[in-house]
Amino acid sequence: MISKNYDVVVVGSGVFGIWSAYKLHAAGKRVAVVDFENPAHHLSSSGGESRVTRCSYGDVETYTEWASRSISDWQALSAKTRIPVFHQVGVLRIHKKNDESVMASTRMLERYEIPFTVLSPSELREQFPVMQVRDDEAGFFEPQGGALMAKRSVQLLAANLAQSGVVFISGLVLPIQQQQGYKGSLPSVTTVDGDRIDAEQFVIACGPWLDQVCPDAMAGRLFVTRQEVFFFDTNVNATGALPVWSDLPFYGFPSFEGRGFKIANDTHGCFVDPNTMDRNASNEGEADVRAYLRDRFPAFANAPLSETRVCQYENSSDGHFLMDRHPGFDNVWLVGCGSGHGFKHGPAVGNHVVDLINGTKEPLELFLLESKRLQQDRIVL
Ligand SMILES: Cc1cc2nc3c(=O)[nH]c(=O)nc-3n(C[C@H](O)[C@H](O)[C@H](O)COP(=O)(O)OP(=O)(O)OC[C@H]3O[C@@H](n4cnc5c(N)ncnc54)[C@H](O)[C@@H]3O)c2cc1C
């Protein structure tokens, strides 16, 4: 039995769990974090090299607000270390002219006074000569966006927390079952080694394993998809001053820290189990990316592949996060379903967890468990 009178035990040390722990600790809670591996380990969804942050989300105000508010936390974390956590190089979205979601984003960013620029095809060609741009396209540039160094940021935050007294417990938490409850609450979680960890409240932030830890609550509501990422060995000078860019379904990053020009396809892959999925990128995936390169970045079409990664999105049916009370226990909070866009919101997720636990805010409608369906029908951009 591990009983240290914790106020909150956070299960999962990915970006959602670690920022929750950070904000709870900052709010004066006695916090412990449990994970079966190190923070942002290679199988976790937060374990990649880089993640895009941007504030444009069409007309979904919550994400614009959360992404925007999170930026100062990312900057503060980045300022604490000599190794950057946030490369604030801007984010460029290439889109068809008069795209409705981009128009909605411009209205929302204006409301929040978040800077952006709209670029014509000729301006795009002039600024980013490495890109091939058609006359019916346009650019939408957010200078405050950029690339978060994903794994590094989670690990730095975890190290910071450990130094300030937050306890990290190594253990695989067993599935939480209804019969463990006492008067509607969960007294403890149990690890595979038989340790029982007591707390007043529990935050279950288990990413793509959320349905394995909370099978009754999630029951078919988590869609874990296989996603491939490719890095190409391009001449850095050839990429020019490229920002992070999105050109859906493809998106990518200039080479940071010599890693290579990164491209990924945001289209959801097949359903997988994060423990057993094939983590080798496919020839088909590479061929799709190269076909895209030929069209948009012809100079890089034959660039040698320098690295690949295969990770997973932990999607809800609609693409909105899940942040709600467990239906079986009044002191257990489900925090997950980042759905391929959650990373940037880590700090705001942490703030909301504090509000939920303190009872100062109700769960948001967008993030309720009951809004999650048994079939995917994504609406988030
Ligand atoms: C290829 C790719 C690209 C992405 N791009 C972007 C992007 O550009 N911008 C963006 O904002 N987001 C992006 N995302 C999404 C974002 O990375 C994820 O939404 C986010 O990392 C999820 O974090 P998490 O903390 O919920 O899960 P995870 O990082 O997976 O963490 C879950 C943790 O729970 C632990 N755990 C699980 N089960 C147990 C158990 N039984 N006992 C103890 N511990 C347990 C795991 O070990 C793990 O450490 C991308 C994701 C991928 C895969």
CSV table of C-alpha atoms in Angstrom, one decimal, residues 25-346:
chain,number,residue,atom,x,y,z
A,25,HIS,CA,1.0,21.2,-7.8
A,26,ALA,CA,1.1,24.9,-8.5
A,27,ALA,CA,-2.4,25.2,-7.1
A,28,GLY,CA,-1.1,23.7,-3.8
A,29,LYS,CA,-2.2,20.1,-4.2
A,30,ARG,CA,-0.1,17.1,-3.0
A,31,VAL,CA,0.3,15.3,-6.2
A,32,ALA,CA,1.8,11.9,-7.3
A,33,VAL,CA,2.2,10.8,-10.9
A,34,VAL,CA,2.0,7.1,-11.8
A,35,ASP,CA,3.2,5.6,-15.1
A,36,PHE,CA,4.6,2.3,-16.3
A,37,GLU,CA,7.3,4.1,-18.3
A,38,ASN,CA,9.2,7.3,-18.3
A,39,PRO,CA,7.4,10.5,-19.3
A,40,ALA,CA,6.8,10.8,-23.1
A,41,HIS,CA,8.3,7.4,-23.7
A,42,HIS,CA,8.7,6.0,-27.2
A,43,LEU,CA,5.2,4.3,-27.4
A,44,SER,CA,3.3,7.3,-26.0
A,45,SER,CA,1.5,9.8,-28.1
A,46,SER,CA,3.6,12.6,-26.6
A,47,GLY,CA,6.9,10.8,-27.5
A,48,GLY,CA,7.4,12.4,-30.9
A,49,GLU,CA,10.0,15.0,-31.8
A,50,SER,CA,7.7,18.0,-32.6
A,51,ARG,CA,4.1,19.1,-32.5
A,52,VAL,CA,2.4,22.1,-34.2
A,53,THR,CA,0.9,24.8,-32.2
A,54,ARG,CA,-1.6,27.2,-33.8
A,55,CYS,CA,-4.6,29.2,-32.7
A,56,SER,CA,-6.8,28.9,-35.8
A,57,TYR,CA,-9.6,26.4,-35.2
A,58,GLY,CA,-12.4,27.7,-37.4
A,59,ASP,CA,-15.2,28.8,-35.2
A,60,VAL,CA,-14.4,26.6,-32.2
A,61,GLU,CA,-13.7,29.2,-29.6
A,62,THR,CA,-12.5,27.0,-26.8
A,63,TYR,CA,-9.5,25.7,-28.8
A,64,THR,CA,-8.5,29.2,-30.1
A,65,GLU,CA,-8.6,30.5,-26.5
A,66,TRP,CA,-6.8,27.4,-25.0
A,67,ALA,CA,-4.1,27.4,-27.7
A,68,SER,CA,-3.5,31.1,-27.3
A,69,ARG,CA,-3.4,31.0,-23.5
A,70,SER,CA,-1.1,28.0,-23.6
A,71,ILE,CA,1.5,29.9,-25.6
A,72,SER,CA,2.8,31.8,-22.5
A,73,ASP,CA,3.2,28.6,-20.6
A,74,TRP,CA,5.2,27.0,-23.4
A,75,GLN,CA,7.3,30.2,-23.7
A,76,ALA,CA,8.0,30.2,-20.0
A,77,LEU,CA,9.0,26.5,-20.1
A,78,SER,CA,11.2,27.2,-23.1
A,79,ALA,CA,12.8,30.2,-21.3
A,80,LYS,CA,13.8,28.0,-18.3
A,81,THR,CA,16.2,25.9,-20.4
A,82,ARG,CA,19.0,26.5,-22.8
A,83,ILE,CA,17.6,23.8,-25.1
A,84,PRO,CA,14.5,25.3,-26.8
A,85,VAL,CA,11.1,23.8,-26.2
A,86,PHE,CA,9.3,26.1,-28.5
A,87,HIS,CA,10.5,27.2,-31.9
A,88,GLN,CA,8.2,30.1,-32.6
A,89,VAL,CA,8.7,30.3,-36.3
A,90,GLY,CA,5.0,30.7,-37.3
A,91,VAL,CA,2.6,28.4,-38.9
A,92,LEU,CA,1.5,28.7,-42.5
A,93,ARG,CA,-1.7,27.1,-43.8
A,94,ILE,CA,-2.0,26.6,-47.5
A,95,HIS,CA,-5.7,26.4,-48.6
A,96,LYS,CA,-8.1,27.0,-51.4
A,97,LYS,CA,-9.2,30.6,-51.7
A,98,ASN,CA,-12.3,31.4,-49.7
A,99,ASP,CA,-12.1,28.3,-47.6
A,100,GLU,CA,-14.9,28.6,-45.1
A,101,SER,CA,-12.9,27.3,-42.1
A,102,VAL,CA,-10.1,29.7,-42.8
A,103,MET,CA,-12.6,32.6,-43.0
A,104,ALA,CA,-14.1,31.4,-39.7
A,105,SER,CA,-10.5,31.4,-38.2
A,106,THR,CA,-9.8,34.9,-39.4
A,107,ARG,CA,-13.0,36.1,-37.6
A,108,MET,CA,-12.1,34.3,-34.4
A,109,LEU,CA,-8.4,35.4,-34.4
A,110,GLU,CA,-9.6,39.0,-35.0
A,111,ARG,CA,-11.9,38.7,-31.9
A,112,TYR,CA,-9.0,37.5,-29.8
A,113,GLU,CA,-6.5,40.0,-31.3
A,114,ILE,CA,-4.3,37.1,-32.3
A,115,PRO,CA,-2.0,38.3,-35.2
A,116,PHE,CA,-2.3,36.6,-38.6
A,117,THR,CA,-1.5,37.5,-42.3
A,118,VAL,CA,-3.3,36.4,-45.4
A,119,LEU,CA,-1.0,35.8,-48.4
A,120,SER,CA,-1.8,35.8,-52.1
A,121,PRO,CA,-0.3,33.1,-54.4
A,122,SER,CA,2.4,35.6,-55.6
A,123,GLU,CA,3.3,36.6,-52.0
A,124,LEU,CA,3.6,32.9,-51.1
A,125,ARG,CA,5.8,32.2,-54.1
A,126,GLU,CA,8.0,35.2,-53.3
A,127,GLN,CA,8.4,34.4,-49.5
A,128,PHE,CA,8.6,30.6,-49.9
A,129,PRO,CA,10.2,29.9,-53.3
A,130,VAL,CA,10.6,26.3,-52.4
A,131,MET,CA,6.8,25.8,-52.5
A,132,GLN,CA,4.9,25.3,-55.7
A,133,VAL,CA,1.6,27.3,-55.4
A,134,ARG,CA,-1.4,27.4,-57.7
A,135,ASP,CA,-3.4,30.5,-58.5
A,136,ASP,CA,-6.5,29.3,-56.8
A,137,GLU,CA,-4.7,28.9,-53.5
A,138,ALA,CA,-3.8,31.3,-50.6
A,139,GLY,CA,-1.9,31.3,-47.4
A,140,PHE,CA,-2.9,32.0,-43.8
A,141,PHE,CA,0.1,32.7,-41.6
A,142,GLU,CA,0.1,32.8,-37.8
A,143,PRO,CA,3.4,34.3,-36.6
A,144,GLN,CA,2.8,33.2,-32.9
A,145,GLY,CA,2.5,29.6,-33.8
A,146,GLY,CA,5.3,27.2,-34.4
A,147,ALA,CA,6.8,23.9,-33.3
A,148,LEU,CA,6.8,22.5,-29.7
A,149,MET,CA,9.6,20.0,-29.0
A,150,ALA,CA,7.2,17.4,-27.7
A,151,LYS,CA,9.1,14.7,-25.9
A,152,ARG,CA,11.7,17.2,-24.6
A,153,SER,CA,9.1,19.5,-23.2
A,154,VAL,CA,7.2,16.8,-21.3
A,155,GLN,CA,10.5,15.4,-19.9
A,156,LEU,CA,11.7,18.8,-18.8
A,157,LEU,CA,8.4,19.5,-17.1
A,158,ALA,CA,8.5,16.2,-15.3
A,159,ALA,CA,12.1,16.8,-14.2
A,160,ASN,CA,11.0,20.2,-12.9
A,161,LEU,CA,8.1,18.6,-11.0
A,162,ALA,CA,10.3,15.9,-9.5
A,163,GLN,CA,12.7,18.6,-8.3
A,164,SER,CA,9.9,20.5,-6.6
A,165,GLY,CA,8.7,17.4,-4.7
A,166,VAL,CA,6.1,15.8,-6.9
A,167,VAL,CA,6.4,12.0,-6.4
A,168,PHE,CA,6.8,9.8,-9.5
A,169,ILE,CA,5.7,6.2,-9.0
A,170,SER,CA,6.6,3.5,-11.5
A,171,GLY,CA,3.8,1.1,-12.1
A,172,LEU,CA,1.2,-0.3,-14.5
A,173,VAL,CA,-2.2,0.6,-13.1
A,174,LEU,CA,-4.7,-2.2,-13.4
A,175,PRO,CA,-8.1,-1.5,-15.0
A,176,ILE,CA,-10.4,0.5,-12.8
A,177,GLN,CA,-13.5,-1.6,-12.1
A,178,GLN,CA,-16.9,-0.6,-10.6
A,179,GLN,CA,-16.5,-3.0,-7.7
A,180,GLN,CA,-13.5,-1.1,-6.5
A,181,GLY,CA,-15.7,1.8,-5.5
A,182,TYR,CA,-16.8,2.7,-2.0
A,183,LYS,CA,-19.8,5.0,-1.6
A,184,GLY,CA,-19.5,6.2,-5.1
A,185,SER,CA,-15.8,7.0,-4.9
A,186,LEU,CA,-12.6,5.3,-5.8
A,187,PRO,CA,-10.3,4.9,-2.7
A,188,SER,CA,-7.2,3.8,-4.6
A,189,VAL,CA,-5.7,2.5,-7.8
A,190,THR,CA,-3.7,-0.7,-7.8
A,191,THR,CA,-0.6,-1.5,-9.9
A,192,VAL,CA,0.3,-4.8,-11.4
A,193,ASP,CA,2.8,-5.3,-8.7
A,194,GLY,CA,0.1,-5.1,-6.1
A,195,ASP,CA,0.8,-1.6,-4.8
A,196,ARG,CA,-2.4,0.3,-3.8
A,197,ILE,CA,-2.1,4.1,-4.2
A,198,ASP,CA,-4.6,6.1,-2.2
A,199,ALA,CA,-5.8,9.6,-3.1
A,200,GLU,CA,-8.7,12.0,-2.7
A,201,GLN,CA,-9.0,12.4,-6.5
A,202,PHE,CA,-7.7,10.6,-9.6
A,203,VAL,CA,-6.9,12.0,-13.0
A,204,ILE,CA,-6.7,9.3,-15.6
A,205,ALA,CA,-4.6,10.6,-18.5
A,206,CYS,CA,-3.6,7.4,-20.2
A,207,GLY,CA,-3.7,8.6,-23.8
A,208,PRO,CA,-4.2,5.6,-26.2
A,209,TRP,CA,-4.5,3.3,-23.2
A,210,LEU,CA,-7.4,5.1,-21.7
A,211,ASP,CA,-9.9,2.4,-22.7
A,212,GLN,CA,-7.6,-0.3,-21.2
A,213,VAL,CA,-7.5,1.5,-17.9
A,214,CYS,CA,-11.1,2.6,-17.8
A,215,PRO,CA,-12.8,-0.1,-19.9
A,216,ASP,CA,-16.3,0.4,-18.5
A,217,ALA,CA,-16.4,4.1,-19.1
A,218,MET,CA,-14.7,4.1,-22.5
A,219,ALA,CA,-16.4,1.0,-23.9
A,220,GLY,CA,-15.8,1.5,-27.6
A,221,ARG,CA,-15.4,5.3,-27.4
A,222,LEU,CA,-11.6,5.5,-28.2
A,223,PHE,CA,-10.3,5.1,-31.7
A,224,VAL,CA,-6.6,4.6,-31.8
A,225,THR,CA,-5.2,5.1,-35.3
A,226,ARG,CA,-1.8,4.4,-36.7
A,227,GLN,CA,0.1,7.5,-38.0
A,228,GLU,CA,3.3,7.5,-40.0
A,229,VAL,CA,5.9,10.4,-39.9
A,230,PHE,CA,8.8,10.8,-42.3
A,231,PHE,CA,12.0,12.9,-42.1
A,232,PHE,CA,13.9,13.8,-45.2
A,233,ASP,CA,17.5,14.7,-45.5
A,234,THR,CA,17.2,18.0,-47.4
A,235,ASN,CA,19.7,20.8,-47.8
A,236,VAL,CA,18.7,23.2,-45.0
A,237,ASN,CA,19.5,26.2,-47.2
A,238,ALA,CA,17.0,24.9,-49.8
A,239,THR,CA,14.1,25.1,-47.3
A,240,GLY,CA,14.8,28.8,-46.9
A,241,ALA,CA,12.9,30.5,-44.0
A,242,LEU,CA,10.0,28.0,-44.1
A,243,PRO,CA,7.8,28.0,-41.1
A,244,VAL,CA,5.8,25.1,-39.8
A,245,TRP,CA,3.1,24.5,-42.5
A,246,SER,CA,-0.1,22.6,-43.0
A,247,ASP,CA,-1.6,21.7,-46.3
A,248,LEU,CA,-4.2,19.2,-45.3
A,249,PRO,CA,-4.0,16.3,-45.1
A,250,PHE,CA,-0.3,16.8,-45.1
A,251,TYR,CA,1.7,19.0,-42.7
A,252,GLY,CA,5.3,19.4,-41.8
A,253,PHE,CA,8.2,21.2,-40.3
A,254,PRO,CA,11.5,22.7,-41.5
A,255,SER,CA,14.5,20.8,-40.2
A,256,PHE,CA,14.9,21.6,-36.5
A,257,GLU,CA,18.3,20.9,-34.9
A,258,GLY,CA,19.4,19.0,-38.0
A,259,ARG,CA,16.7,16.3,-37.7
A,260,GLY,CA,15.4,16.6,-41.3
A,261,PHE,CA,12.5,18.0,-43.1
A,262,LYS,CA,9.5,16.4,-41.4
A,263,ILE,CA,6.2,15.4,-43.2
A,264,ALA,CA,3.2,13.5,-42.0
A,265,ASN,CA,-0.2,12.7,-43.4
A,266,ASP,CA,-3.0,13.6,-41.0
A,267,THR,CA,-5.5,11.1,-42.5
A,268,HIS,CA,-6.4,8.6,-39.9
A,269,GLY,CA,-4.7,5.2,-40.4
A,270,CYS,CA,-6.0,1.8,-39.4
A,271,PHE,CA,-7.1,1.0,-35.8
A,272,VAL,CA,-4.4,-0.3,-33.7
A,273,ASP,CA,-3.4,-1.4,-30.1
A,274,PRO,CA,-0.5,0.8,-29.0
A,275,ASN,CA,1.2,-2.2,-27.3
A,276,THR,CA,1.4,-4.3,-30.4
A,277,MET,CA,1.1,-2.1,-33.5
A,278,ASP,CA,3.7,-2.3,-36.3
A,279,ARG,CA,6.0,0.7,-35.8
A,280,ASN,CA,7.8,0.4,-39.1
A,281,ALA,CA,6.7,3.0,-41.7
A,282,SER,CA,5.2,1.5,-44.9
A,283,ASN,CA,6.4,1.8,-48.5
A,284,GLU,CA,2.9,3.0,-49.4
A,285,GLY,CA,3.1,5.8,-46.8
A,286,GLU,CA,6.4,6.9,-48.2
A,287,ALA,CA,5.1,6.8,-51.8
A,288,ASP,CA,2.1,9.0,-50.8
A,289,VAL,CA,4.4,11.5,-49.1
A,290,ARG,CA,6.8,11.6,-52.1
A,291,ALA,CA,3.9,12.1,-54.5
A,292,TYR,CA,2.9,15.1,-52.3
A,293,LEU,CA,6.4,16.4,-52.3
A,294,ARG,CA,6.6,16.2,-56.1
A,295,ASP,CA,3.6,18.4,-56.3
A,296,ARG,CA,4.3,21.0,-53.5
A,297,PHE,CA,8.0,20.8,-52.9
A,298,PRO,CA,9.4,19.4,-56.1
A,299,ALA,CA,13.0,20.1,-55.1
A,300,PHE,CA,12.7,17.5,-52.3
A,301,ALA,CA,10.8,14.8,-54.1
A,302,ASN,CA,13.8,12.5,-54.3
A,303,ALA,CA,15.5,13.6,-51.0
A,304,PRO,CA,16.9,10.6,-49.0
A,305,LEU,CA,14.8,9.5,-46.1
A,306,SER,CA,16.7,10.1,-42.9
A,307,GLU,CA,14.2,8.7,-40.3
A,308,THR,CA,10.7,7.5,-39.8
A,309,ARG,CA,8.4,7.2,-36.8
A,310,VAL,CA,5.1,5.5,-36.3
A,311,CYS,CA,2.9,6.8,-33.6
A,312,GLN,CA,-0.9,6.8,-32.8
A,313,TYR,CA,-3.7,9.3,-32.5
A,314,GLU,CA,-6.1,8.6,-29.6
A,315,ASN,CA,-9.3,9.9,-31.2
A,316,SER,CA,-12.7,10.5,-29.8
A,317,SER,CA,-15.6,10.0,-32.3
A,318,ASP,CA,-15.9,13.8,-33.0
A,319,GLY,CA,-12.2,14.8,-32.5
A,320,HIS,CA,-13.0,16.8,-29.3
A,321,PHE,CA,-11.1,16.0,-26.1
A,322,LEU,CA,-12.6,14.0,-23.3
A,323,MET,CA,-12.5,15.8,-19.9
A,324,ASP,CA,-15.2,14.5,-17.7
A,325,ARG,CA,-16.0,12.7,-14.5
A,326,HIS,CA,-15.9,8.9,-14.7
A,327,PRO,CA,-19.6,7.8,-14.6
A,328,GLY,CA,-18.8,5.3,-11.9
A,329,PHE,CA,-16.9,7.4,-9.4
A,330,ASP,CA,-17.3,11.0,-8.3
A,331,ASN,CA,-13.5,11.4,-7.7
A,332,VAL,CA,-12.2,10.1,-11.0
A,333,TRP,CA,-11.5,12.3,-14.0
A,334,LEU,CA,-11.1,11.1,-17.5
A,335,VAL,CA,-8.6,13.3,-19.4
A,336,GLY,CA,-7.7,12.3,-22.9
A,337,CYS,CA,-8.7,11.9,-26.6
A,338,GLY,CA,-6.2,14.5,-27.8
A,339,SER,CA,-7.3,13.3,-31.3
A,340,GLY,CA,-4.1,14.3,-33.1
A,341,HIS,CA,-4.3,18.0,-32.0
A,342,GLY,CA,-4.1,17.8,-28.2
A,343,PHE,CA,-0.4,18.5,-27.5
A,344,LYS,CA,-0.5,22.3,-27.9
A,345,HIS,CA,-3.3,22.6,-25.4
A,346,GLY,CA,-1.4,20.8,-22.5
